[in-house]
Coordinates of C-alpha atoms and ligand atoms in Angstrom, one line a residue:
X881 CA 66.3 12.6 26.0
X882 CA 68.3 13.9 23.2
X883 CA 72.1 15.6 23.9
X884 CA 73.3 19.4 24.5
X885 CA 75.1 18.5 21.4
X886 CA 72.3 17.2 19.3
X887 CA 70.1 20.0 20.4
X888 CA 72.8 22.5 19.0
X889 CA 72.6 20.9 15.8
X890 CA 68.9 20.3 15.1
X891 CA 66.9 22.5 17.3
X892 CA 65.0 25.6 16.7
X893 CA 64.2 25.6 20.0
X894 CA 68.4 25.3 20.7
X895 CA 69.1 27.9 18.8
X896 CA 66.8 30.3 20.7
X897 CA 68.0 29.1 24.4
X898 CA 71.5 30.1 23.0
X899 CA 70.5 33.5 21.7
X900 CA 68.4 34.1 25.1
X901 CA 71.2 33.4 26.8
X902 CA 74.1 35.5 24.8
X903 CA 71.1 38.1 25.6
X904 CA 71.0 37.7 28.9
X905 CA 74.0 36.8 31.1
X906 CA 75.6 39.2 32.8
X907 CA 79.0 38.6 32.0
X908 CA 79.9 40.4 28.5
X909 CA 80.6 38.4 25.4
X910 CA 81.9 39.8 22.1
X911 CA 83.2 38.1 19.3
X912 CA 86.0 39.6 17.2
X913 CA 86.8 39.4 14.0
X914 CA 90.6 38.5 12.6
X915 CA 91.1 42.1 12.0
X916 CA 90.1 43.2 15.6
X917 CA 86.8 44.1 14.8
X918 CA 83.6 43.4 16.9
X919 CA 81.2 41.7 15.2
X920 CA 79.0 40.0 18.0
X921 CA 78.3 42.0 21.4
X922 CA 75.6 40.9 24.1
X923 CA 73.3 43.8 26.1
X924 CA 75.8 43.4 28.9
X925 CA 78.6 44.6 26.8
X926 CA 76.5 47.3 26.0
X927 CA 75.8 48.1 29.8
X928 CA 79.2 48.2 30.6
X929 CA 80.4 50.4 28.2
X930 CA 77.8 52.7 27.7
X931 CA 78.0 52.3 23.8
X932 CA 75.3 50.9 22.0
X933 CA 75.2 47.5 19.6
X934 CA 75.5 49.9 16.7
X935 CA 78.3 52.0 17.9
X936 CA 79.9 49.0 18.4
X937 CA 79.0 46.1 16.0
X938 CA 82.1 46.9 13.1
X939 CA 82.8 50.3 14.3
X940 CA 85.4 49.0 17.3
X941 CA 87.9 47.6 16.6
X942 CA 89.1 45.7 20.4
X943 CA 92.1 48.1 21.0
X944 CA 89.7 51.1 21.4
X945 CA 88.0 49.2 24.1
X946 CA 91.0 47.7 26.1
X947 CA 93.2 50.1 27.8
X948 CA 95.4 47.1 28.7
X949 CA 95.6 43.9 29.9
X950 CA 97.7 41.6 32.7
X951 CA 97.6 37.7 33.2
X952 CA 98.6 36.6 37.1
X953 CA 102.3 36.6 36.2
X954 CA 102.7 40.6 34.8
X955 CA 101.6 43.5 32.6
X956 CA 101.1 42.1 29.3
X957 CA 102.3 44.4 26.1
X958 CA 99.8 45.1 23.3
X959 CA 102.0 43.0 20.6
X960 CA 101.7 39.9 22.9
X961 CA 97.9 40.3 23.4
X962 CA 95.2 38.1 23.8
X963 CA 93.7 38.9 20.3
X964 CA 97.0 37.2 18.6
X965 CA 96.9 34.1 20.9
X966 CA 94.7 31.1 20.8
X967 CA 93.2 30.9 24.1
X968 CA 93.7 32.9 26.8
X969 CA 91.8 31.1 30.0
X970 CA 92.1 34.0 32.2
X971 CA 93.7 37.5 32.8
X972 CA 92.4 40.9 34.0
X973 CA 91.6 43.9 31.4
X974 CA 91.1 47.7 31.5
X975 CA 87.7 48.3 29.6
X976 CA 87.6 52.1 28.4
X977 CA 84.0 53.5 28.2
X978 CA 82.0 55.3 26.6
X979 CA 82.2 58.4 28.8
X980 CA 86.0 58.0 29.6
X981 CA 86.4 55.8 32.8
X982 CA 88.4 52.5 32.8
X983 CA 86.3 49.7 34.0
X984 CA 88.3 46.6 35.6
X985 CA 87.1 43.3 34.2
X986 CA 88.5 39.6 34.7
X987 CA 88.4 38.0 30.9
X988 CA 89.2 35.1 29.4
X989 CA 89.2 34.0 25.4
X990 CA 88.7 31.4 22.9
X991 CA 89.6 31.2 19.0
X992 CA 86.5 29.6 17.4
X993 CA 87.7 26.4 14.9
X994 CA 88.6 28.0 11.3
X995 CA 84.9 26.3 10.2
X996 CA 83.3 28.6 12.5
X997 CA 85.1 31.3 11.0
X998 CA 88.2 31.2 13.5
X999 CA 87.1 34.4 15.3
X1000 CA 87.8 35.3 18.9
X1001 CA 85.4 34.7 21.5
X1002 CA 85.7 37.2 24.8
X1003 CA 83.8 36.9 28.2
X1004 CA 84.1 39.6 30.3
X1005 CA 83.2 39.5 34.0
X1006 CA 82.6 43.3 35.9
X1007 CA 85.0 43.1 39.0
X1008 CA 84.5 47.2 39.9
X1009 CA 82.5 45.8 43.3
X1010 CA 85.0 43.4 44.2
X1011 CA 87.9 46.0 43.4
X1012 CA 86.4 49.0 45.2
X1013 CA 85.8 45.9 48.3
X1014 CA 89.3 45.1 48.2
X1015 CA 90.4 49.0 47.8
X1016 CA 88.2 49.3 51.2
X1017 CA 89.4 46.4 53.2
X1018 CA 93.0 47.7 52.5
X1019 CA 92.3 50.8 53.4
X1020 CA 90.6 49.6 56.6
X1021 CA 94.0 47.7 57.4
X1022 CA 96.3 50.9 56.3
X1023 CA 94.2 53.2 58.9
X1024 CA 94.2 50.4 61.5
X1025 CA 98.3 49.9 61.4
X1026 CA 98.3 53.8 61.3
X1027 CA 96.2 54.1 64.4
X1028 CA 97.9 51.4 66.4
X1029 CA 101.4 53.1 65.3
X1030 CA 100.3 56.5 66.2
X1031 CA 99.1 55.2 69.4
X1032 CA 102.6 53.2 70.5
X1033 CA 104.2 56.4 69.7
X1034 CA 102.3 58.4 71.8
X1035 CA 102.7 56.3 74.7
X1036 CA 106.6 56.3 73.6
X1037 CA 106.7 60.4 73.8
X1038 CA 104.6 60.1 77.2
X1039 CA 106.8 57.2 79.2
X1040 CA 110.3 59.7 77.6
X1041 CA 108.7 63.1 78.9
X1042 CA 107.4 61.5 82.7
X1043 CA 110.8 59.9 83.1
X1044 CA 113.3 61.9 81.0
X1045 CA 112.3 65.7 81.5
X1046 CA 109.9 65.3 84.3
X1047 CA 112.6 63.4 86.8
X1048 CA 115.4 66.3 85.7
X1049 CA 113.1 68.9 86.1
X1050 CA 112.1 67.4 89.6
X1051 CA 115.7 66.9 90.2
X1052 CA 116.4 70.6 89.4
X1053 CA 113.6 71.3 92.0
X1054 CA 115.2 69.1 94.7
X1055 CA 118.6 71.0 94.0
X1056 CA 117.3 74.5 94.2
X1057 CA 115.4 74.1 97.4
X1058 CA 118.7 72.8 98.8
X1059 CA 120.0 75.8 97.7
X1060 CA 117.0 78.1 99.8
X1061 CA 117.6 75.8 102.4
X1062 CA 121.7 77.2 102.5
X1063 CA 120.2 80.7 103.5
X1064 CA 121.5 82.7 100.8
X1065 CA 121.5 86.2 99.8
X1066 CA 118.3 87.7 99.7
X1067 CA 119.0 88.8 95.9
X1068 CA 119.9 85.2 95.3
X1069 CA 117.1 83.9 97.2
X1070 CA 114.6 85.8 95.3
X1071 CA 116.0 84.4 91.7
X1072 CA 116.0 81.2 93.6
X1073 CA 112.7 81.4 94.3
X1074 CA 111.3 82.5 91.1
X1075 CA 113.1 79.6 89.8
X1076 CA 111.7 76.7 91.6
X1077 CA 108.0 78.7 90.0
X1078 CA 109.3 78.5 86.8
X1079 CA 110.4 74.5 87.6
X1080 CA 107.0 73.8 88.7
X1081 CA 105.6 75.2 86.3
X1082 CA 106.9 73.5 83.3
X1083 CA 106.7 70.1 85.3
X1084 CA 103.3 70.8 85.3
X1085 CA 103.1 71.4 81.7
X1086 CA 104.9 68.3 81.2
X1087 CA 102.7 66.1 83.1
X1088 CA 99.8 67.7 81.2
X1089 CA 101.3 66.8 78.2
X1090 CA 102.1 63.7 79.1
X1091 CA 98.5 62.8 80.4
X1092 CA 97.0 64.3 77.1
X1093 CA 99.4 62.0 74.7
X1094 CA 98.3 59.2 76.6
X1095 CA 97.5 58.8 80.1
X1096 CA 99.0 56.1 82.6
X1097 CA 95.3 55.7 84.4
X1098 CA 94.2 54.1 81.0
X1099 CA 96.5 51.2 81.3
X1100 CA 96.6 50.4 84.9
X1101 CA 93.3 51.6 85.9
X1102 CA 91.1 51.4 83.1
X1103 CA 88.7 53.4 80.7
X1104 CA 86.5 54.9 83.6
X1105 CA 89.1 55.8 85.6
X1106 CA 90.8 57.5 83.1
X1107 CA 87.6 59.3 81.6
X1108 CA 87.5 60.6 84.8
X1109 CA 90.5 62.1 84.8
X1110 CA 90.0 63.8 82.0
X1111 CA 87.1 65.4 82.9
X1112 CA 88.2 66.7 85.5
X1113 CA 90.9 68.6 82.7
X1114 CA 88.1 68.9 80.7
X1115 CA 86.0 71.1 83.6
X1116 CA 88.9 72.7 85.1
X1117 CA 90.3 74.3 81.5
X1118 CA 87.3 75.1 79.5
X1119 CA 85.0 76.1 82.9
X1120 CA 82.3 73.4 81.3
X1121 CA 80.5 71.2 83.7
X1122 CA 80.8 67.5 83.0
X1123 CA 79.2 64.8 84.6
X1124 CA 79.7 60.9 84.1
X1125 CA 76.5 58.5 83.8
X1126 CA 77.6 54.5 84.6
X1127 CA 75.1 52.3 83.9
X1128 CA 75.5 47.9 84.1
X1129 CA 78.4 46.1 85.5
X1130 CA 82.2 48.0 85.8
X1131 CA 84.7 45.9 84.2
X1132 CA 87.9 46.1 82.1
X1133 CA 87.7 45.9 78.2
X1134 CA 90.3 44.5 75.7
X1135 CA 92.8 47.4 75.0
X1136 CA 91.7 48.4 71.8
X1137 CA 88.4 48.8 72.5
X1138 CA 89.2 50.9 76.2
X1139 CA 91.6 52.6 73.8
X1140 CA 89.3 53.3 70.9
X1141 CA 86.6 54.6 73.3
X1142 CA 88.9 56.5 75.5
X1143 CA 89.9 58.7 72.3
X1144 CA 86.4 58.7 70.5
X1145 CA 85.1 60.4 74.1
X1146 CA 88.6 62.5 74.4
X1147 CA 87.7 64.1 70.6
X1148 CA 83.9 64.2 71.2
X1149 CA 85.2 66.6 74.3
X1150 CA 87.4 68.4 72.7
X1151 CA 85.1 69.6 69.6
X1152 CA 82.8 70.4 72.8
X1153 CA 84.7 72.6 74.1
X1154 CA 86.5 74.4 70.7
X1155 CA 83.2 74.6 68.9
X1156 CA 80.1 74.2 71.1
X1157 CA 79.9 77.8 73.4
X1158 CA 78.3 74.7 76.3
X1159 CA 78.1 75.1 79.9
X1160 CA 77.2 71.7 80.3
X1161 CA 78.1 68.5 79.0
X1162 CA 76.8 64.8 79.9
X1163 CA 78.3 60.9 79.8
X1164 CA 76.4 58.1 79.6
X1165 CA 78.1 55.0 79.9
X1166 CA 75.5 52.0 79.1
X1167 CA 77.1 48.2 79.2
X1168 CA 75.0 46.4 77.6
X1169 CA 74.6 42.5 77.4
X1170 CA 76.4 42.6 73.9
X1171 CA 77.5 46.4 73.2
X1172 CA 79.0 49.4 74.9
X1173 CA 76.9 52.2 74.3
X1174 CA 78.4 55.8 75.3
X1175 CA 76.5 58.8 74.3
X1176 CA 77.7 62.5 74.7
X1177 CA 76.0 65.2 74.9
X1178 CA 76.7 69.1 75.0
X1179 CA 74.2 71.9 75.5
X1180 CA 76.0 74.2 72.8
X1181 CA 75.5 76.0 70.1
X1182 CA 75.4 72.7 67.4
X1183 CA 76.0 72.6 63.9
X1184 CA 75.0 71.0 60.2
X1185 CA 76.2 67.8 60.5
X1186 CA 76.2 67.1 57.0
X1187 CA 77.0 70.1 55.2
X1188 CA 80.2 70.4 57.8
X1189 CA 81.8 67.0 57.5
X1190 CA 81.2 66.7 53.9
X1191 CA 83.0 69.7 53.3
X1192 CA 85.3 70.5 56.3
X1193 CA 89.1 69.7 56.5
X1194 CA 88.7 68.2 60.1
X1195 CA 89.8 64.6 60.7
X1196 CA 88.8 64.1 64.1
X1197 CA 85.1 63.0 63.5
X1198 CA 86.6 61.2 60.7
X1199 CA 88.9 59.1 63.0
X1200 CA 86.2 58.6 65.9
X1201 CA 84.6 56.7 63.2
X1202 CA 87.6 54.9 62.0
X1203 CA 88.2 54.0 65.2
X1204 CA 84.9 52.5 66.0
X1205 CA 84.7 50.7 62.9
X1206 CA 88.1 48.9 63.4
X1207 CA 85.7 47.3 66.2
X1208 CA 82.6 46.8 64.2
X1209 CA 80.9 49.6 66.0
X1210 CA 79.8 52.7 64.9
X1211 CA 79.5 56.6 65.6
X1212 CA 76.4 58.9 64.9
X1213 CA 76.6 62.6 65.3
X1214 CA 72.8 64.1 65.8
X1215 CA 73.3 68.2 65.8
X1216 CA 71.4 71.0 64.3
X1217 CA 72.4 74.7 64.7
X1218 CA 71.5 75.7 68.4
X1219 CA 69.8 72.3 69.1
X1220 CA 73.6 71.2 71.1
X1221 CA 75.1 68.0 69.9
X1222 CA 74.7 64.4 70.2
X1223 CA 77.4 61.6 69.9
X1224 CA 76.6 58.0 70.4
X1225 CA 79.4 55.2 70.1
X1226 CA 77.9 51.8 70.2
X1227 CA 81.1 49.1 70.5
X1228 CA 80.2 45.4 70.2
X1229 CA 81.6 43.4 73.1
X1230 CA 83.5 40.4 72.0
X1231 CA 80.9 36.7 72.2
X1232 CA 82.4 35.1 75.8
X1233 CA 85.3 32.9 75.3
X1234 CA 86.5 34.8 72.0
X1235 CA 89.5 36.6 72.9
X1236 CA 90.1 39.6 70.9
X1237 CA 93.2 39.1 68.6
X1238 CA 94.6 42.6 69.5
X1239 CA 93.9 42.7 73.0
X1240 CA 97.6 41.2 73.6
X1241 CA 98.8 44.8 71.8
X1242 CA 98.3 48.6 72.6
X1243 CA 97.8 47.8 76.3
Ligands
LIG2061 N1 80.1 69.6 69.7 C1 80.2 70.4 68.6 N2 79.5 71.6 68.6 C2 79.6 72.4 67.5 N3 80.3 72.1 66.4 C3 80.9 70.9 66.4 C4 80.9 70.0 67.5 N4 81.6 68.9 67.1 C5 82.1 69.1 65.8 N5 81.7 70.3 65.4 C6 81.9 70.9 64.0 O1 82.3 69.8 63.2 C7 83.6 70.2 62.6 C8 84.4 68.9 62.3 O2 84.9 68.4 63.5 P1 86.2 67.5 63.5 O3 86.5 67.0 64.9 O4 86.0 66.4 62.4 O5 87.3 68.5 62.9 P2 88.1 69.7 63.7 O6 87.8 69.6 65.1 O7 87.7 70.9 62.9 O8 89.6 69.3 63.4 P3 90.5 68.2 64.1 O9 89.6 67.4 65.0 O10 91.1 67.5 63.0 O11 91.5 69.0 64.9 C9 84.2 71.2 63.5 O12 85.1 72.0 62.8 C10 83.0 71.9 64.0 O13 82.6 72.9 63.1
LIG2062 MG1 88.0 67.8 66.3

């Protein structure tokens, strides 16, 4: 069997393999002359930058392609660039297109041996998947710190507003009625009196709030407990009737995930009750063998699902399914203009044994 290298020298048949494959690899080669010229470029060149072999074959020169460079260690100037050095075994380029975009590629070059001509051989690999992977997984992790943050604060605001204003206001309450006990004046009775309203009144308000930012039942009860509770605000404010399907076993979830679907069902509500014109809306809580299924639904007036998300400024459905993602679940919105609305949250439960990483936090 005759050698790679003998081949190379001999062989018609060599010669072709080598020209099918410049032809048909997927990474980009160009070769470049010692004035910066292309001379050599592959179809996936071509594909990558939208120009053609002619537009590119001694009519680019390299700096009208590369809109910078950088090895591992920094940002690499254009006097100290790969076309003046020998061999550059990897760094990471900026391709400019034909139509204007930048185009991220990992490269690496080779000067051929001066009896090859000594011209510069490039490969280019296309990392645009990878980059817009990596742009979404940090994304993912940005809006997962944002939610857990937004979520300790709230709790934060709730504990300082039950236990700082709530106790003085019900201390305020405890003195007054002392006060009506002391048989005043009848003048200073009434003021009396229409203060102790006005006290429980705003520690009212402030236990609403409080349950709203985030409310105690979720932590030392649970999610259905808590859901509960809400709709019972839920029917009591907006005059809507809301009734609660359980289906499968009752049980505690990790906290993110009692967390994630206590706010997905809170929002789901709430646009119920801006947006939807219902009467009636309807819980169904499924636990499943390997999912939590919860699926809301309102008798209202609905909307285009599409055409509103696409172009509205809201962010709650957007956060629902942030949230759900975060667990590796997922929320669909079903709706059409006076057809009501649909939302159903499906939540993978953890494999037994496997203990949720974050369970520890947001509880
Ligand atoms: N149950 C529903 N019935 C009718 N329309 C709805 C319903 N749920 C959502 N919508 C429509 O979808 C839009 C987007 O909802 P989303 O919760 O994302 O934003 P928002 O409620 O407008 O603002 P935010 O939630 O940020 O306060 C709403 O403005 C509303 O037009
Ligand atoms: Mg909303």
């Amino acid at each position: 069997m005759s050698t790679w290298r003998e081949d190379l020298g001999t062989s018609n048949e060599a010669i072709s393999l080598m020209q099918s494959i410049f032809a048909n690899v997927s990474d980009a080669i160009l070769v470049i002359d010692h004035e910066g010229r292309i001379v050599r470029a592959n179809a996936a060149l071509e594909q990558m930058t939208g120009w053609t072999e002619d537009e590119l074959i001694r009519e680019k020169h390299i700096c009208e392609l590369c809109l910078g460079m950088a090895t591992c260690m920094e940002e690499t100037s254009c006097t100290d660039c790969f076309f003046k050095r020998v061999q550059m075994p990897s760094f990471e380029m900026k391709l400019r297109t034909k139509d204007g975009r930048d185009y991220p590629v990992a490269a690496s070059s080779a000067r051929l041996p001066e009896e090859s001509g000594g011209k510069l051989v490039m490969i280019l690999r296309d990392m645009s998947a990878q980059q817009r992977a990596e742009k979404e997984r940090y994304q993912h992790k940005l809006t997962h710190f944002a939610i857990q943050a937004q979520e300790e604060e709230r709790k934060r605001i709730a504990r300082e507003l039950h236990d700082g204003i709530g106790q003085a206001l019900y201390s305020i309450l405890v003195g007054l009625n002392v006060v009506r006990q002391g048989n005043p004046g009848e003048a200073v009775m009434q003021h009396v009196t229409e203060l102790v309203n006005m006290t429980s009144r705003a520690m009212e308000e402030v236990k609403r709030m409080a349950l709203e930012l985030r409310p105690s039942a979720l932590d030392d009860l649970g999610l259905l407990p808590a859901l509960r509770s809400l709709m019972k605000r839920v029917e009591k404010t907006f005059h809507i009737q809301v009734e609660l399907h359980v289906q499968g076993e009752k049980r505690r979830y990790s906290a993110p995930m009692e967390t994630a679907l206590y706010r997905i069902v809170q929002e789901a509500m709430t646009n119920t009750a801006k947006y939807a014109q219902a009467s009636q809306l309807g819980i169904m809580f499924e636990n499943r063998e390997k999912e939590v299924v919860v699926t809301i639904v309102d008798d209202g007036i609905g909307f285009e699902v599409e055409k509103t998300l696409n172009f509205g400024k809201g962010l709650g459905v957007f956060g629902m399914k942030e949230r759900a993602q975060l667990l590796g679940g997922t929320v669909d919105i079903r709706s059409a203009p006076q057809e009501g609305t649909t939302v159903i949250v499906r939540i993978p439960l953890p494999e037994e044994g496997i203990l949720d990483d974050d369970s520890r936090l947001d509880r």
